[in-house]
């Protein structure tokens, strides 16, 4: 396949996945925007709650992400049994994980207090998490089934199910946050209830699709029956993926906590800018998913030349998207930030001033953040997850988080310093993960057992 052919195949497969990630992002975006309209205190609470929730959600999503390369590899080998078994055990492990984590959602207030958060903001976040935590099980199950479908290149249905969830969330938020259409005005708790409803609707939709369209895999028959060998394989692949992801997510969560030390207004500005940056990151996440699927198929066929050309093209596309979004961040910051605030909010000017500076810094890490997302996707496709986990831990925890603290508080640079620490951690991860993929799979290829 030529480079042009690779680009076309990546976009055909990737655009629906990118759209699906953007629709998923829209769910969190709706919470942030509507609660921003509701009040700055509610916006600060949801910013903290989302950061806390996503650390645990992304740790558990490692099992779902492990399903994608295993299914892609099984399909390349024509092994439908491996496809079914890996997906089932991904579902098993996701449920077990969610049940273990649930108490941390219910008793989040003292944990957030120990992390130095303002008591009122921590209490608001805890009220949200007690309800939203119930959605962890359906959310993780949806992730597993989306990975199963995406690995079969059924990306259109992944997109439309996520769009359905985003619409459900917007309508439920509008009703329950503000008390519209005869519903009670519940504020933060309304957003939490809407989140649980959204995840449940998505799960019902994806299960119905799998039952009707893919009966040949018989995915849910004897679902209660464990398969220890495949469970161990999904576990060995999924735990490093989850830890790698949570290493990055925790970098952003710690940055939110540090911004919380600076006050409610800096935390609210941080929440807005990180939401904008997360929206553009969905493009790179979608390309990373494509990289996983295509690398898994190339590995199953033993086609290293195809793997190398595809990796080069997906990396180039990520670089191009990053350059475009960076220009937007620098040239039109105020309109982007204003979407998230009530025009009459008395703190609007202070949030705009801080947010404009932070958005310029967000432009710096677009390139390296995209690079690490694509590199991780490629490495997962070739089932290389353990060493990348250690790279991520060092880059984010040993470099990124300390840099945030030193630059932000020891040197006294405040929010600017915290964000420069983010850039440092992401840059290290992007460089070393890319080097890992190319050296191990192109320069000196290493065989991987089927």
PDB file of N, CA, C and O in Angstrom, residues 209-256:
ATOM      1  N   UNK A 209     -27.144  -3.699  19.397  1.00  0.00           N
ATOM      2  CA  UNK A 209     -26.471  -3.784  18.102  1.00  0.00           C
ATOM      3  C   UNK A 209     -25.678  -5.081  17.974  1.00  0.00           C
ATOM      4  O   UNK A 209     -25.757  -5.778  16.951  1.00  0.00           O
ATOM      5  N   UNK A 210     -24.919  -5.423  18.992  1.00  0.00           N
ATOM      6  CA  UNK A 210     -24.102  -6.640  18.947  1.00  0.00           C
ATOM      7  C   UNK A 210     -24.983  -7.878  18.795  1.00  0.00           C
ATOM      8  O   UNK A 210     -24.684  -8.782  18.003  1.00  0.00           O
ATOM      9  N   UNK A 211     -26.085  -7.925  19.524  1.00  0.00           N
ATOM     10  CA  UNK A 211     -26.975  -9.084  19.454  1.00  0.00           C
ATOM     11  C   UNK A 211     -27.598  -9.241  18.077  1.00  0.00           C
ATOM     12  O   UNK A 211     -27.744 -10.356  17.561  1.00  0.00           O
ATOM     13  N   UNK A 212     -27.966  -8.142  17.457  1.00  0.00           N
ATOM     14  CA  UNK A 212     -28.683  -8.203  16.179  1.00  0.00           C
ATOM     15  C   UNK A 212     -27.768  -8.353  14.970  1.00  0.00           C
ATOM     16  O   UNK A 212     -28.111  -9.026  13.999  1.00  0.00           O
ATOM     17  N   UNK A 213     -26.605  -7.702  15.019  1.00  0.00           N
ATOM     18  CA  UNK A 213     -25.756  -7.622  13.818  1.00  0.00           C
ATOM     19  C   UNK A 213     -24.618  -8.636  13.838  1.00  0.00           C
ATOM     20  O   UNK A 213     -24.145  -9.065  12.777  1.00  0.00           O
ATOM     21  N   UNK A 214     -24.169  -9.046  15.016  1.00  0.00           N
ATOM     22  CA  UNK A 214     -23.018  -9.951  15.096  1.00  0.00           C
ATOM     23  C   UNK A 214     -23.360 -11.228  15.866  1.00  0.00           C
ATOM     24  O   UNK A 214     -22.662 -11.607  16.818  1.00  0.00           O
ATOM     25  N   UNK A 215     -24.418 -11.929  15.467  1.00  0.00           N
ATOM     26  CA  UNK A 215     -24.782 -13.144  16.201  1.00  0.00           C
ATOM     27  C   UNK A 215     -23.751 -14.254  16.063  1.00  0.00           C
ATOM     28  O   UNK A 215     -23.689 -15.165  16.899  1.00  0.00           O
ATOM     29  N   UNK A 216     -22.910 -14.186  15.015  1.00  0.00           N
ATOM     30  CA  UNK A 216     -21.942 -15.263  14.778  1.00  0.00           C
ATOM     31  C   UNK A 216     -20.902 -15.361  15.900  1.00  0.00           C
ATOM     32  O   UNK A 216     -20.327 -16.432  16.112  1.00  0.00           O
ATOM     33  N   UNK A 217     -20.665 -14.260  16.601  1.00  0.00           N
ATOM     34  CA  UNK A 217     -19.697 -14.312  17.696  1.00  0.00           C
ATOM     35  C   UNK A 217     -20.320 -14.804  19.003  1.00  0.00           C
ATOM     36  O   UNK A 217     -19.590 -15.136  19.939  1.00  0.00           O
ATOM     37  N   UNK A 218     -21.657 -14.804  19.052  1.00  0.00           N
ATOM     38  CA  UNK A 218     -22.366 -15.373  20.224  1.00  0.00           C
ATOM     39  C   UNK A 218     -21.767 -14.826  21.521  1.00  0.00           C
ATOM     40  O   UNK A 218     -21.466 -15.569  22.460  1.00  0.00           O
ATOM     41  N   UNK A 219     -21.633 -13.509  21.564  1.00  0.00           N
ATOM     42  CA  UNK A 219     -20.808 -12.874  22.585  1.00  0.00           C
ATOM     43  C   UNK A 219     -21.335 -13.063  24.007  1.00  0.00           C
ATOM     44  O   UNK A 219     -20.549 -13.197  24.951  1.00  0.00           O
ATOM     45  N   UNK A 220     -22.661 -13.079  24.173  1.00  0.00           N
ATOM     46  CA  UNK A 220     -23.218 -13.081  25.523  1.00  0.00           C
ATOM     47  C   UNK A 220     -23.708 -14.455  25.982  1.00  0.00           C
ATOM     48  O   UNK A 220     -24.230 -14.579  27.091  1.00  0.00           O
ATOM     49  N   UNK A 221     -23.578 -15.474  25.151  1.00  0.00           N
ATOM     50  CA  UNK A 221     -23.983 -16.812  25.571  1.00  0.00           C
ATOM     51  C   UNK A 221     -22.982 -17.362  26.594  1.00  0.00           C
ATOM     52  O   UNK A 221     -21.789 -17.317  26.391  1.00  0.00           O
ATOM     53  N   UNK A 222     -23.494 -17.851  27.702  1.00  0.00           N
ATOM     54  CA  UNK A 222     -22.669 -18.358  28.807  1.00  0.00           C
ATOM     55  C   UNK A 222     -21.621 -17.322  29.249  1.00  0.00           C
ATOM     56  O   UNK A 222     -20.473 -17.648  29.514  1.00  0.00           O
ATOM     57  N   UNK A 223     -22.069 -16.080  29.309  1.00  0.00           N
ATOM     58  CA  UNK A 223     -21.176 -14.996  29.716  1.00  0.00           C
ATOM     59  C   UNK A 223     -20.674 -15.185  31.142  1.00  0.00           C
ATOM     60  O   UNK A 223     -19.587 -14.708  31.503  1.00  0.00           O
ATOM     61  N   UNK A 224     -21.441 -15.899  31.936  1.00  0.00           N
ATOM     62  CA  UNK A 224     -21.074 -16.132  33.330  1.00  0.00           C
ATOM     63  C   UNK A 224     -19.862 -17.053  33.474  1.00  0.00           C
ATOM     64  O   UNK A 224     -19.256 -17.129  34.534  1.00  0.00           O
ATOM     65  N   UNK A 225     -19.488 -17.745  32.393  1.00  0.00           N
ATOM     66  CA  UNK A 225     -18.436 -18.748  32.478  1.00  0.00           C
ATOM     67  C   UNK A 225     -17.047 -18.119  32.331  1.00  0.00           C
ATOM     68  O   UNK A 225     -16.720 -17.531  31.303  1.00  0.00           O
ATOM     69  N   UNK A 226     -16.187 -18.225  33.352  1.00  0.00           N
ATOM     70  CA  UNK A 226     -14.850 -17.635  33.259  1.00  0.00           C
ATOM     71  C   UNK A 226     -13.926 -18.454  32.355  1.00  0.00           C
ATOM     72  O   UNK A 226     -14.087 -19.663  32.218  1.00  0.00           O
ATOM     73  N   UNK A 227     -12.955 -17.755  31.751  1.00  0.00           N
ATOM     74  CA  UNK A 227     -11.939 -18.413  30.925  1.00  0.00           C
ATOM     75  C   UNK A 227     -10.578 -17.921  31.429  1.00  0.00           C
ATOM     76  O   UNK A 227     -10.066 -16.913  30.940  1.00  0.00           O
ATOM     77  N   UNK A 228     -10.015 -18.628  32.406  1.00  0.00           N
ATOM     78  CA  UNK A 228      -8.836 -18.117  33.121  1.00  0.00           C
ATOM     79  C   UNK A 228      -7.654 -17.772  32.228  1.00  0.00           C
ATOM     80  O   UNK A 228      -6.977 -16.761  32.458  1.00  0.00           O
ATOM     81  N   UNK A 229      -7.396 -18.591  31.204  1.00  0.00           N
ATOM     82  CA  UNK A 229      -6.224 -18.332  30.353  1.00  0.00           C
ATOM     83  C   UNK A 229      -6.361 -17.002  29.626  1.00  0.00           C
ATOM     84  O   UNK A 229      -5.441 -16.181  29.610  1.00  0.00           O
ATOM     85  N   UNK A 230      -7.529 -16.760  29.006  1.00  0.00           N
ATOM     86  CA  UNK A 230      -7.726 -15.506  28.291  1.00  0.00           C
ATOM     87  C   UNK A 230      -7.866 -14.333  29.255  1.00  0.00           C
ATOM     88  O   UNK A 230      -7.406 -13.230  28.963  1.00  0.00           O
ATOM     89  N   UNK A 231      -8.476 -14.570  30.405  1.00  0.00           N
ATOM     90  CA  UNK A 231      -8.569 -13.500  31.396  1.00  0.00           C
ATOM     91  C   UNK A 231      -7.166 -13.043  31.805  1.00  0.00           C
ATOM     92  O   UNK A 231      -6.909 -11.835  31.933  1.00  0.00           O
ATOM     93  N   UNK A 232      -6.272 -13.983  31.995  1.00  0.00           N
ATOM     94  CA  UNK A 232      -4.905 -13.632  32.368  1.00  0.00           C
ATOM     95  C   UNK A 232      -4.219 -12.829  31.265  1.00  0.00           C
ATOM     96  O   UNK A 232      -3.481 -11.874  31.529  1.00  0.00           O
ATOM     97  N   UNK A 233      -4.506 -13.201  30.015  1.00  0.00           N
ATOM     98  CA  UNK A 233      -3.886 -12.485  28.892  1.00  0.00           C
ATOM     99  C   UNK A 233      -4.403 -11.049  28.808  1.00  0.00           C
ATOM    100  O   UNK A 233      -3.622 -10.107  28.617  1.00  0.00           O
ATOM    101  N   UNK A 234      -5.713 -10.888  28.938  1.00  0.00           N
ATOM    102  CA  UNK A 234      -6.285  -9.540  28.922  1.00  0.00           C
ATOM    103  C   UNK A 234      -5.757  -8.740  30.105  1.00  0.00           C
ATOM    104  O   UNK A 234      -5.436  -7.546  29.981  1.00  0.00           O
ATOM    105  N   UNK A 235      -5.659  -9.387  31.264  1.00  0.00           N
ATOM    106  CA  UNK A 235      -5.157  -8.718  32.466  1.00  0.00           C
ATOM    107  C   UNK A 235      -3.715  -8.259  32.271  1.00  0.00           C
ATOM    108  O   UNK A 235      -3.368  -7.114  32.583  1.00  0.00           O
ATOM    109  N   UNK A 236      -2.863  -9.149  31.752  1.00  0.00           N
ATOM    110  CA  UNK A 236      -1.435  -8.801  31.566  1.00  0.00           C
ATOM    111  C   UNK A 236      -1.264  -7.661  30.574  1.00  0.00           C
ATOM    112  O   UNK A 236      -0.357  -6.832  30.729  1.00  0.00           O
ATOM    113  N   UNK A 237      -2.118  -7.618  29.560  1.00  0.00           N
ATOM    114  CA  UNK A 237      -2.030  -6.549  28.575  1.00  0.00           C
ATOM    115  C   UNK A 237      -2.731  -5.284  29.071  1.00  0.00           C
ATOM    116  O   UNK A 237      -2.263  -4.166  28.840  1.00  0.00           O
ATOM    117  N   UNK A 238      -3.843  -5.463  29.784  1.00  0.00           N
ATOM    118  CA  UNK A 238      -4.666  -4.327  30.170  1.00  0.00           C
ATOM    119  C   UNK A 238      -4.142  -3.532  31.345  1.00  0.00           C
ATOM    120  O   UNK A 238      -4.290  -2.301  31.372  1.00  0.00           O
ATOM    121  N   UNK A 239      -3.548  -4.196  32.321  1.00  0.00           N
ATOM    122  CA  UNK A 239      -3.063  -3.467  33.496  1.00  0.00           C
ATOM    123  C   UNK A 239      -1.985  -2.446  33.119  1.00  0.00           C
ATOM    124  O   UNK A 239      -2.063  -1.275  33.535  1.00  0.00           O
ATOM    125  N   UNK A 240      -0.963  -2.815  32.328  1.00  0.00           N
ATOM    126  CA  UNK A 240       0.001  -1.780  31.923  1.00  0.00           C
ATOM    127  C   UNK A 240      -0.636  -0.665  31.105  1.00  0.00           C
ATOM    128  O   UNK A 240      -0.245   0.499  31.252  1.00  0.00           O
ATOM    129  N   UNK A 241      -1.614  -1.003  30.243  1.00  0.00           N
ATOM    130  CA  UNK A 241      -2.299   0.047  29.476  1.00  0.00           C
ATOM    131  C   UNK A 241      -3.022   0.996  30.422  1.00  0.00           C
ATOM    132  O   UNK A 241      -2.936   2.220  30.294  1.00  0.00           O
ATOM    133  N   UNK A 242      -3.755   0.420  31.389  1.00  0.00           N
ATOM    134  CA  UNK A 242      -4.471   1.257  32.342  1.00  0.00           C
ATOM    135  C   UNK A 242      -3.538   2.127  33.159  1.00  0.00           C
ATOM    136  O   UNK A 242      -3.801   3.319  33.378  1.00  0.00           O
ATOM    137  N   UNK A 243      -2.433   1.557  33.630  1.00  0.00           N
ATOM    138  CA  UNK A 243      -1.482   2.323  34.426  1.00  0.00           C
ATOM    139  C   UNK A 243      -0.798   3.401  33.587  1.00  0.00           C
ATOM    140  O   UNK A 243      -0.523   4.504  34.085  1.00  0.00           O
ATOM    141  N   UNK A 244      -0.518   3.093  32.329  1.00  0.00           N
ATOM    142  CA  UNK A 244       0.054   4.100  31.435  1.00  0.00           C
ATOM    143  C   UNK A 244      -0.903   5.263  31.267  1.00  0.00           C
ATOM    144  O   UNK A 244      -0.515   6.441  31.350  1.00  0.00           O
ATOM    145  N   UNK A 245      -2.166   4.935  31.029  1.00  0.00           N
ATOM    146  CA  UNK A 245      -3.173   5.975  30.835  1.00  0.00           C
ATOM    147  C   UNK A 245      -3.376   6.786  32.099  1.00  0.00           C
ATOM    148  O   UNK A 245      -3.457   8.016  32.064  1.00  0.00           O
ATOM    149  N   UNK A 246      -3.445   6.106  33.240  1.00  0.00           N
ATOM    150  CA  UNK A 246      -3.693   6.833  34.491  1.00  0.00           C
ATOM    151  C   UNK A 246      -2.482   7.670  34.884  1.00  0.00           C
ATOM    152  O   UNK A 246      -2.632   8.696  35.567  1.00  0.00           O
ATOM    153  N   UNK A 247      -1.293   7.273  34.448  1.00  0.00           N
ATOM    154  CA  UNK A 247      -0.117   8.101  34.708  1.00  0.00           C
ATOM    155  C   UNK A 247      -0.288   9.461  34.040  1.00  0.00           C
ATOM    156  O   UNK A 247       0.007  10.509  34.636  1.00  0.00           O
ATOM    157  N   UNK A 248      -0.780   9.449  32.800  1.00  0.00           N
ATOM    158  CA  UNK A 248      -1.022  10.716  32.104  1.00  0.00           C
ATOM    159  C   UNK A 248      -2.198  11.465  32.720  1.00  0.00           C
ATOM    160  O   UNK A 248      -2.131  12.672  32.970  1.00  0.00           O
ATOM    161  N   UNK A 249      -3.305  10.748  32.951  1.00  0.00           N
ATOM    162  CA  UNK A 249      -4.488  11.395  33.507  1.00  0.00           C
ATOM    163  C   UNK A 249      -4.180  11.992  34.879  1.00  0.00           C
ATOM    164  O   UNK A 249      -4.637  13.088  35.219  1.00  0.00           O
ATOM    165  N   UNK A 250      -3.387  11.274  35.681  1.00  0.00           N
ATOM    166  CA  UNK A 250      -3.067  11.780  37.016  1.00  0.00           C
ATOM    167  C   UNK A 250      -2.187  13.019  36.945  1.00  0.00           C
ATOM    168  O   UNK A 250      -2.234  13.869  37.847  1.00  0.00           O
ATOM    169  N   UNK A 251      -1.385  13.145  35.885  1.00  0.00           N
ATOM    170  CA  UNK A 251      -0.626  14.380  35.693  1.00  0.00           C
ATOM    171  C   UNK A 251      -1.589  15.557  35.568  1.00  0.00           C
ATOM    172  O   UNK A 251      -1.417  16.607  36.206  1.00  0.00           O
ATOM    173  N   UNK A 252      -2.634  15.380  34.756  1.00  0.00           N
ATOM    174  CA  UNK A 252      -3.615  16.442  34.595  1.00  0.00           C
ATOM    175  C   UNK A 252      -4.454  16.620  35.861  1.00  0.00           C
ATOM    176  O   UNK A 252      -4.834  17.741  36.212  1.00  0.00           O
ATOM    177  N   UNK A 253      -4.764  15.504  36.546  1.00  0.00           N
ATOM    178  CA  UNK A 253      -5.525  15.605  37.795  1.00  0.00           C
ATOM    179  C   UNK A 253      -4.725  16.378  38.850  1.00  0.00           C
ATOM    180  O   UNK A 253      -5.271  17.230  39.563  1.00  0.00           O
ATOM    181  N   UNK A 254      -3.424  16.080  38.951  1.00  0.00           N
ATOM    182  CA  UNK A 254      -2.592  16.795  39.919  1.00  0.00           C
ATOM    183  C   UNK A 254      -2.452  18.270  39.542  1.00  0.00           C
ATOM    184  O   UNK A 254      -2.392  19.138  40.421  1.00  0.00           O
ATOM    185  N   UNK A 255      -2.435  18.543  38.245  1.00  0.00           N
ATOM    186  CA  UNK A 255      -2.383  19.951  37.838  1.00  0.00           C
ATOM    187  C   UNK A 255      -3.661  20.668  38.266  1.00  0.00           C
ATOM    188  O   UNK A 255      -3.615  21.833  38.688  1.00  0.00           O
ATOM    189  N   UNK A 256      -4.815  19.970  38.178  1.00  0.00           N
ATOM    190  CA  UNK A 256      -6.075  20.571  38.636  1.00  0.00           C
ATOM    191  C   UNK A 256      -6.035  20.806  40.140  1.00  0.00           C
ATOM    192  O   UNK A 256      -6.502  21.846  40.636  1.00  0.00           O
TER     193      UNK A 256
END
